[in-house]
Amino acid sequence: MKVILNSKRDWELIRDSEKMLYLLDKKLEGRQLFLKHSVPPAEFNREPSEGGVVQFYYAPTIPVNANFTLYLTLNRQIELDFHVEEIVEPGHLKARPAEVRIGKSMREFPRIPVRDDSVVVTNFRVSKNEIAPNNTKLQITNQVIFSDFEKRLGARFEGVKIHAPYDPKFPDYLKGFAETDGAVVSAPQGPAYAQPVIYESESGEKLIIAFVVVPGELDPVAAQELKTAADEMIKRIIDANTFLIKDKQKVMNISEGGIAILFT
């Protein structure tokens, strides 16, 4: 499950008027521009610049501020700031470019825009909290889940405890545990079996959310039971930190890396 965050970009800035107009008229000729922050994205059509000014045509119902930003969905994000010179009529204005920003990092996958509600999605889950050991909201949710599993497992494994890495009382003997499979550890009271509760992110990174610890050593059957319980715990954590969207939602664009969805 991937959480999408608003992160800062590194930009290449262009403020020279001639360079900005050359970019618009030559390099981006025929490319579609969209108004930033408009939902759904509002398309702005344009004519070649004249005297440093560009004429734009757009839906008359779209409000446009004196300073506005257009963007393109290319391999690199491109944003263009404009200052309105004249509102000719609703849906038609003249503007002068003020700044162009080009993302220094290339997109991992190109985007394919989707229009006219031609593609929709339904019955999918959305994350409420980032699933990570240092997420405070997740920690609060997990307290209830861990307590429930301790009670359930206590009937099978005497003395079982669930320890989370963020707990102030997290045992020292678990701090160096880096295995992804269960293993015997040396606890102060003697040998114990530690089963990590692991969440695998979309990128493949494995995060240890907690440890299930049982005093003594376990036979293969008992060890497998503990691993199964750890897998069930992760499913409970995911369910508790996501919600199901059943209504149809519009797909805005598609790439090999995923899809952008407009929530309504």
XYZ file of C-alpha atoms in Angstrom, residues 10-138:
129
model
C 13.880 20.494 -7.104
C 13.259 22.980 -9.892
C 15.189 24.469 -12.772
C 13.936 28.070 -13.018
C 13.548 30.170 -16.170
C 12.714 33.863 -15.826
C 14.141 35.248 -19.061
C 11.193 36.429 -21.184
C 12.639 35.324 -24.537
C 13.511 31.858 -23.239
C 10.051 31.388 -21.738
C 8.324 32.396 -24.957
C 10.636 30.173 -27.032
C 9.765 27.257 -24.753
C 6.030 27.929 -25.157
C 6.009 28.568 -28.902
C 8.593 26.026 -30.060
C 9.380 23.315 -27.529
C 5.843 22.974 -26.185
C 3.998 23.642 -29.422
C 0.858 21.509 -29.571
C 1.207 20.415 -25.957
C -1.837 20.719 -23.725
C -1.641 23.020 -20.709
C -3.855 22.689 -17.645
C -4.721 25.089 -14.833
C -3.008 24.084 -11.620
C -5.308 23.136 -8.711
C -8.379 22.935 -10.977
C -10.559 19.846 -10.445
C -10.971 18.246 -12.885
C -7.937 19.719 -14.715
C -9.066 22.668 -16.842
C -7.465 22.790 -20.293
C -6.097 26.101 -21.613
C -5.664 26.414 -25.388
C -3.358 29.105 -26.719
C -2.184 30.998 -29.776
C 1.481 31.733 -30.578
C 2.816 34.630 -28.530
C 2.793 38.140 -29.918
C 4.711 41.010 -28.363
C 5.569 38.909 -25.314
C 1.889 38.173 -24.621
C 0.031 34.875 -25.018
C -3.696 34.563 -25.729
C -5.501 31.754 -23.919
C -8.931 30.210 -24.467
C -10.664 28.179 -21.764
C -14.107 27.311 -20.387
C -15.864 30.603 -19.474
C -17.062 29.198 -16.146
C -13.510 28.689 -14.836
C -12.362 31.442 -12.437
C -8.845 32.721 -13.152
C -6.800 34.879 -10.769
C -4.592 37.766 -11.837
C -1.634 35.414 -11.383
C -2.192 31.798 -12.390
C -0.166 28.658 -13.071
C -0.442 26.167 -15.910
C 1.271 22.787 -16.017
C 2.055 19.837 -18.275
C 2.112 16.135 -17.483
C 5.349 15.108 -19.177
C 8.252 12.961 -17.997
C 9.362 16.054 -16.114
C 6.876 18.278 -14.348
C 6.669 21.699 -16.003
C 4.851 24.619 -14.385
C 4.372 28.021 -15.982
C 3.368 31.134 -14.035
C 1.482 33.881 -15.873
C 0.264 37.384 -15.090
C -3.023 38.439 -16.677
C -2.651 41.460 -18.954
C -6.259 41.614 -20.142
C -9.516 39.680 -19.785
C -10.867 39.986 -23.318
C -14.097 38.187 -22.406
C -15.063 35.210 -20.233
C -12.996 32.287 -21.493
C -10.492 34.472 -23.356
C -7.551 36.321 -21.818
C -4.114 37.690 -22.594
C -1.257 36.919 -20.220
C 2.485 37.415 -19.926
C 4.769 34.606 -18.650
C 6.446 35.368 -15.310
C 8.350 32.172 -14.479
C 8.798 28.635 -15.734
C 9.754 25.764 -13.440
C 11.043 22.474 -14.805
C 11.452 19.544 -12.435
C 15.051 18.355 -12.243
C 14.025 14.749 -11.647
C 12.351 12.773 -14.402
C 9.126 10.954 -13.680
C 9.603 7.227 -13.249
C 6.699 6.579 -15.639
C 4.973 8.865 -18.187
C 1.324 9.705 -17.566
C -1.538 9.101 -19.979
C -4.420 11.568 -19.424
C -7.993 10.229 -19.322
C -11.010 12.362 -20.203
C -14.770 12.369 -20.280
C -15.296 9.868 -17.442
C -14.205 7.097 -19.806
C -12.385 5.178 -17.048
C -13.615 4.678 -13.482
C -12.570 2.558 -10.507
C -14.556 1.096 -7.637
C -14.172 -1.251 -4.650
C -10.660 -0.227 -3.620
C -9.057 0.665 -0.307
C -7.541 3.997 0.681
C -5.003 4.406 3.466
C -5.973 6.609 6.423
C -2.575 6.405 8.099
C 0.878 5.637 6.774
C 1.820 2.147 7.914
C 5.195 2.788 9.550
C 6.556 2.070 13.049
C 6.967 5.775 13.882
C 3.419 6.803 12.900
C 1.659 8.031 16.053
C -1.892 7.424 14.793
C -0.939 3.917 13.754
